[in-house]
Amino acid sequence: GAVVSQHPSRVICKSGTSVKIECRSLDFQATTMFWYRQFPKQSLMLMATSNEGSKATYEQGVEKDKFLINHASLTLSTLTVTSAHPEDSSFYICSARVPADPYNEQFFGPGTRLTVL
Amino acid sequence: GNSVTQMEGPVTLSEEAFLTINCTYTATGYPSLFWYVQYPGEGLQLLLKATKADDKGSNKGFEATYRKETTSFHLEKGSVQVSDSAVYFCALDNFNKFYFGSGTKLNVKP
């Protein structure tokens, strides 16, 4: 099956700093990737849809200037949490679709746990 | 709108017990339905899926049937194992957007 990786798996940063999370499709090209946020013991919340070569589409309530998304190539999307604060601490998960998959299945990365001190 | 409702957990079972995790949905149109599993500290893994009414998804002994009349996609397994302990998410895909339920934690005791 299709494999999606994320880096780093864990990151701890100080309040006010920026953190970049990478999402890569390892064995396929993904024109569309998705970023989710998962709070403890809760479900995944879609933050944004990342489209290669164009601007990301953000869900309602998600700050574009705080969560910067760049989908610079067909195998890489990055999420940058700018000026991070403790309330940004969460588990961030990306996913990608295999192009032309009739079932629109999403393949998920292993997630990145962000802790902001 | 689109939403998924799952039974609240945690669900605690003894090994070899029968498992049911209820999932109902609301959606416009004809969504695809999925069950994902999340092991501690890991991302989500697809467990099974169904793309149209009356389809049955199955994998690793788990099954779920897409019931349009009851808007349900309940997950079942005849005999659970300790290794099945995880959080299970029901999800729907409608117009290329995924909507997840809140997840149900399953604890299986030896």
Short mmCIF file of C-alpha atoms in Angstrom, two decimals:
data_model
loop_
_atom_site.label_atom_id
_atom_site.label_comp_id
_atom_site.label_asym_id
_atom_site.label_seq_id
_atom_site.Cartn_x
_atom_site.Cartn_y
_atom_site.Cartn_z
CA GLY A 1 0.00 0.00 0.00
CA ALA A 2 0.90 3.65 -0.27
CA VAL A 3 3.21 4.96 2.43
CA VAL A 4 3.18 8.41 3.96
CA SER A 5 5.88 9.57 6.34
CA GLN A 6 6.10 12.52 8.70
CA HIS A 7 9.07 14.23 10.24
CA PRO A 8 9.73 14.80 13.03
CA SER A 9 7.71 12.33 15.05
CA ARG A 10 8.04 14.45 18.17
CA VAL A 11 9.08 18.03 18.72
CA ILE A 12 9.30 20.20 21.78
CA CYS A 13 9.71 23.93 21.36
CA LYS A 14 9.57 27.11 23.33
CA SER A 15 6.62 29.45 23.16
CA GLY A 16 7.02 32.01 20.39
CA THR A 17 9.15 29.89 18.10
CA SER A 18 8.11 28.34 14.79
CA VAL A 19 8.05 24.64 14.02
CA LYS A 20 8.00 22.95 10.62
CA ILE A 21 6.47 19.51 10.08
CA GLU A 22 7.07 17.57 6.88
CA CYS A 23 4.72 15.13 5.22
CA ARG A 24 6.05 12.94 2.40
CA SER A 25 4.46 10.42 0.11
CA LEU A 26 7.16 7.79 -0.29
CA ASP A 27 6.03 5.63 -3.16
CA PHE A 28 3.53 7.74 -5.03
CA GLN A 29 2.94 11.30 -6.11
CA ALA A 30 0.23 13.12 -4.24
CA THR A 31 -1.35 16.18 -5.76
CA THR A 32 -3.48 16.58 -2.65
CA MET A 33 -2.49 16.17 0.97
CA PHE A 34 -4.47 16.87 4.10
CA TRP A 35 -3.50 18.14 7.52
CA TYR A 36 -5.38 17.11 10.63
CA ARG A 37 -5.12 17.98 14.26
CA GLN A 38 -6.00 15.55 17.01
CA PHE A 39 -6.56 16.62 20.59
CA PRO A 40 -6.12 14.07 23.38
CA LYS A 41 -8.86 11.47 23.37
CA GLN A 42 -10.66 13.25 20.58
CA SER A 43 -11.18 12.79 16.90
CA LEU A 44 -9.24 14.22 14.01
CA MET A 45 -10.13 17.69 12.89
CA LEU A 46 -9.35 18.61 9.30
CA MET A 47 -7.29 21.78 9.27
CA ALA A 48 -6.54 22.27 5.61
CA THR A 49 -6.22 20.69 2.21
CA SER A 50 -2.84 21.12 0.60
CA ASN A 51 -2.71 21.29 -3.18
CA GLU A 52 0.52 20.97 -5.10
CA GLY A 53 1.44 24.18 -6.83
CA SER A 54 -1.39 26.24 -5.38
CA LYS A 55 -2.60 27.73 -2.15
CA ALA A 56 -3.94 25.52 0.58
CA THR A 57 -7.62 25.51 1.42
CA TYR A 58 -8.22 26.06 5.11
CA GLU A 59 -11.21 24.89 7.11
CA GLN A 60 -13.34 27.39 8.92
CA GLY A 61 -11.76 28.57 12.14
CA VAL A 62 -8.19 27.63 11.20
CA GLU A 63 -5.81 30.59 11.12
CA LYS A 64 -3.99 30.73 7.80
CA ASP A 65 -1.23 32.95 9.10
CA LYS A 66 -0.57 30.70 12.05
CA PHE A 67 -0.56 27.39 10.22
CA LEU A 68 1.39 27.91 7.03
CA ILE A 69 1.12 25.13 4.47
CA ASN A 70 3.41 24.68 1.51
CA HIS A 71 2.99 21.89 -1.04
CA ALA A 72 6.05 22.55 -3.13
CA SER A 73 6.35 19.18 -4.83
CA LEU A 74 4.27 16.13 -5.62
CA THR A 75 5.76 14.24 -2.69
CA LEU A 76 6.15 16.87 0.01
CA SER A 77 3.84 19.12 1.99
CA THR A 78 4.96 21.11 5.01
CA LEU A 79 3.02 22.59 7.89
CA THR A 80 4.68 25.42 9.80
CA VAL A 81 3.23 26.41 13.14
CA THR A 82 4.29 30.02 13.54
CA SER A 83 4.79 31.71 16.90
CA ALA A 84 3.71 28.57 18.67
CA HIS A 85 1.92 28.75 22.01
CA PRO A 86 1.08 26.03 24.53
CA GLU A 87 -2.47 25.76 23.17
CA ASP A 88 -0.96 24.64 19.84
CA SER A 89 0.34 21.51 21.53
CA SER A 90 -1.34 18.63 19.78
CA PHE A 91 -0.89 15.60 17.55
CA TYR A 92 -0.68 16.66 13.90
CA ILE A 93 -1.40 14.07 11.24
CA CYS A 94 -1.14 14.36 7.49
CA SER A 95 -2.67 12.19 4.83
CA ALA A 96 -2.48 11.86 1.08
CA ARG A 97 -4.59 10.48 -1.69
CA VAL A 98 -3.32 8.26 -4.46
CA PRO A 99 -4.21 9.98 -7.71
CA ALA A 100 -6.94 8.32 -9.73
CA ASP A 101 -7.88 6.02 -6.86
CA PRO A 102 -11.60 5.46 -7.46
CA TYR A 103 -12.20 4.91 -3.75
CA ASN A 104 -10.52 8.16 -2.74
CA GLU A 105 -8.73 6.36 0.04
CA GLN A 106 -6.53 8.49 2.24
CA PHE A 107 -3.22 7.15 3.56
CA PHE A 108 -2.13 8.60 6.85
CA GLY A 109 1.25 9.48 8.20
CA PRO A 110 2.29 8.34 11.67
CA GLY A 111 1.72 11.79 13.15
CA THR A 112 3.85 14.44 14.83
CA ARG A 113 3.42 15.24 18.50
CA LEU A 114 4.08 18.91 19.14
CA THR A 115 4.64 20.15 22.67
CA VAL A 116 5.00 23.87 23.20
CA LEU A 117 6.48 24.87 26.53
CA GLY B 1 -24.35 18.40 6.85
CA ASN B 2 -21.96 15.52 7.23
CA SER B 3 -21.17 13.90 10.56
CA VAL B 4 -20.28 10.60 12.18
CA THR B 5 -21.42 9.41 15.58
CA GLN B 6 -19.73 6.55 17.40
CA MET B 7 -20.48 4.86 20.65
CA GLU B 8 -18.45 6.23 23.50
CA GLY B 9 -15.76 4.13 25.04
CA PRO B 10 -13.82 2.71 26.47
CA VAL B 11 -15.04 -0.74 25.61
CA THR B 12 -13.45 -3.45 27.72
CA LEU B 13 -13.72 -7.07 26.67
CA SER B 14 -12.11 -10.37 27.51
CA GLU B 15 -10.13 -12.17 24.87
CA GLU B 16 -12.32 -14.14 22.42
CA ALA B 17 -15.39 -12.04 23.20
CA PHE B 18 -17.64 -10.64 20.47
CA LEU B 19 -17.13 -7.02 19.54
CA THR B 20 -19.58 -4.45 18.23
CA ILE B 21 -18.78 -0.77 17.90
CA ASN B 22 -21.72 1.24 16.68
CA CYS B 23 -21.38 3.94 14.06
CA THR B 24 -24.08 6.04 12.45
CA TYR B 25 -23.72 8.86 10.00
CA THR B 26 -25.48 11.74 8.37
CA ALA B 27 -24.49 12.80 4.91
CA THR B 28 -25.69 14.38 1.75
CA GLY B 29 -25.29 12.27 -1.32
CA TYR B 30 -23.59 8.87 -1.30
CA PRO B 31 -20.52 8.79 0.90
CA SER B 32 -17.92 6.08 1.20
CA LEU B 33 -17.52 4.69 4.70
CA PHE B 34 -14.38 3.64 6.51
CA TRP B 35 -13.08 2.21 9.74
CA TYR B 36 -9.59 3.25 10.80
CA VAL B 37 -7.57 1.92 13.72
CA GLN B 38 -5.02 3.86 15.74
CA TYR B 39 -2.52 2.11 17.96
CA PRO B 40 -0.88 4.08 20.79
CA GLY B 41 1.46 6.77 19.53
CA GLU B 42 0.82 5.95 15.90
CA GLY B 43 -1.14 7.36 12.99
CA LEU B 44 -4.30 5.92 11.54
CA GLN B 45 -4.39 2.71 9.57
CA LEU B 46 -7.23 1.76 7.28
CA LEU B 47 -9.04 -1.26 8.65
CA LEU B 48 -11.84 -1.66 6.13
CA LYS B 49 -14.08 0.31 3.82
CA ALA B 50 -17.33 0.19 1.86
CA THR B 51 -18.22 2.42 -1.02
CA LYS B 52 -21.93 1.80 -1.57
CA ALA B 53 -25.05 0.58 0.15
CA ASP B 54 -25.06 -3.10 1.21
CA ASP B 55 -21.32 -3.43 0.65
CA LYS B 56 -19.52 -5.34 3.37
CA GLY B 57 -15.98 -4.37 4.22
CA SER B 58 -13.82 -6.96 5.96
CA ASN B 59 -10.24 -7.32 7.12
CA LYS B 60 -8.40 -9.25 9.85
CA GLY B 61 -11.65 -10.73 11.12
CA PHE B 62 -13.39 -7.37 11.36
CA GLU B 63 -16.52 -6.67 9.33
CA ALA B 64 -18.86 -3.77 8.72
CA THR B 65 -21.85 -3.47 6.40
CA TYR B 66 -22.95 -0.22 4.78
CA ARG B 67 -26.62 0.12 5.76
CA LYS B 68 -28.21 3.02 3.97
CA GLU B 69 -31.66 2.46 5.46
CA THR B 70 -30.33 2.86 8.98
CA THR B 71 -27.38 5.10 8.04
CA SER B 72 -25.09 2.80 9.96
CA PHE B 73 -21.72 1.11 9.57
CA HIS B 74 -21.25 -0.92 12.73
CA LEU B 75 -17.92 -2.67 13.27
CA GLU B 76 -17.97 -6.30 14.41
CA LYS B 77 -15.50 -9.03 15.20
CA GLY B 78 -16.39 -12.48 16.38
CA SER B 79 -13.42 -13.10 18.64
CA VAL B 80 -11.18 -10.26 19.77
CA GLN B 81 -7.55 -10.60 20.74
CA VAL B 82 -5.38 -8.59 23.10
CA SER B 83 -3.58 -7.21 20.05
CA ASP B 84 -6.84 -5.60 18.90
CA SER B 85 -6.59 -3.09 21.74
CA ALA B 86 -6.57 0.30 20.04
CA VAL B 87 -8.78 3.26 19.20
CA TYR B 88 -11.20 2.74 16.33
CA PHE B 89 -12.49 5.59 14.19
CA CYS B 90 -15.47 5.49 11.90
CA ALA B 91 -15.27 7.93 9.01
CA LEU B 92 -17.08 9.00 5.90
CA ASP B 93 -15.74 10.52 2.70
CA ASN B 94 -18.14 12.81 0.94
CA PHE B 95 -17.13 15.08 -1.89
CA ASN B 96 -13.46 14.36 -1.17
CA LYS B 97 -13.63 15.41 2.47
CA PHE B 98 -13.24 13.09 5.40
CA TYR B 99 -15.35 13.34 8.54
CA PHE B 100 -14.34 11.30 11.55
CA GLY B 101 -16.22 10.06 14.55
CA SER B 102 -14.80 10.72 17.98
CA GLY B 103 -13.17 7.32 18.24
CA THR B 104 -13.85 4.34 20.49
CA LYS B 105 -11.12 2.91 22.64
CA LEU B 106 -11.09 -0.86 22.88
CA ASN B 107 -9.32 -2.65 25.70
CA VAL B 108 -9.03 -6.42 25.41
CA LYS B 109 -7.93 -8.28 28.52
CA PRO B 110 -6.28 -11.69 28.47
#
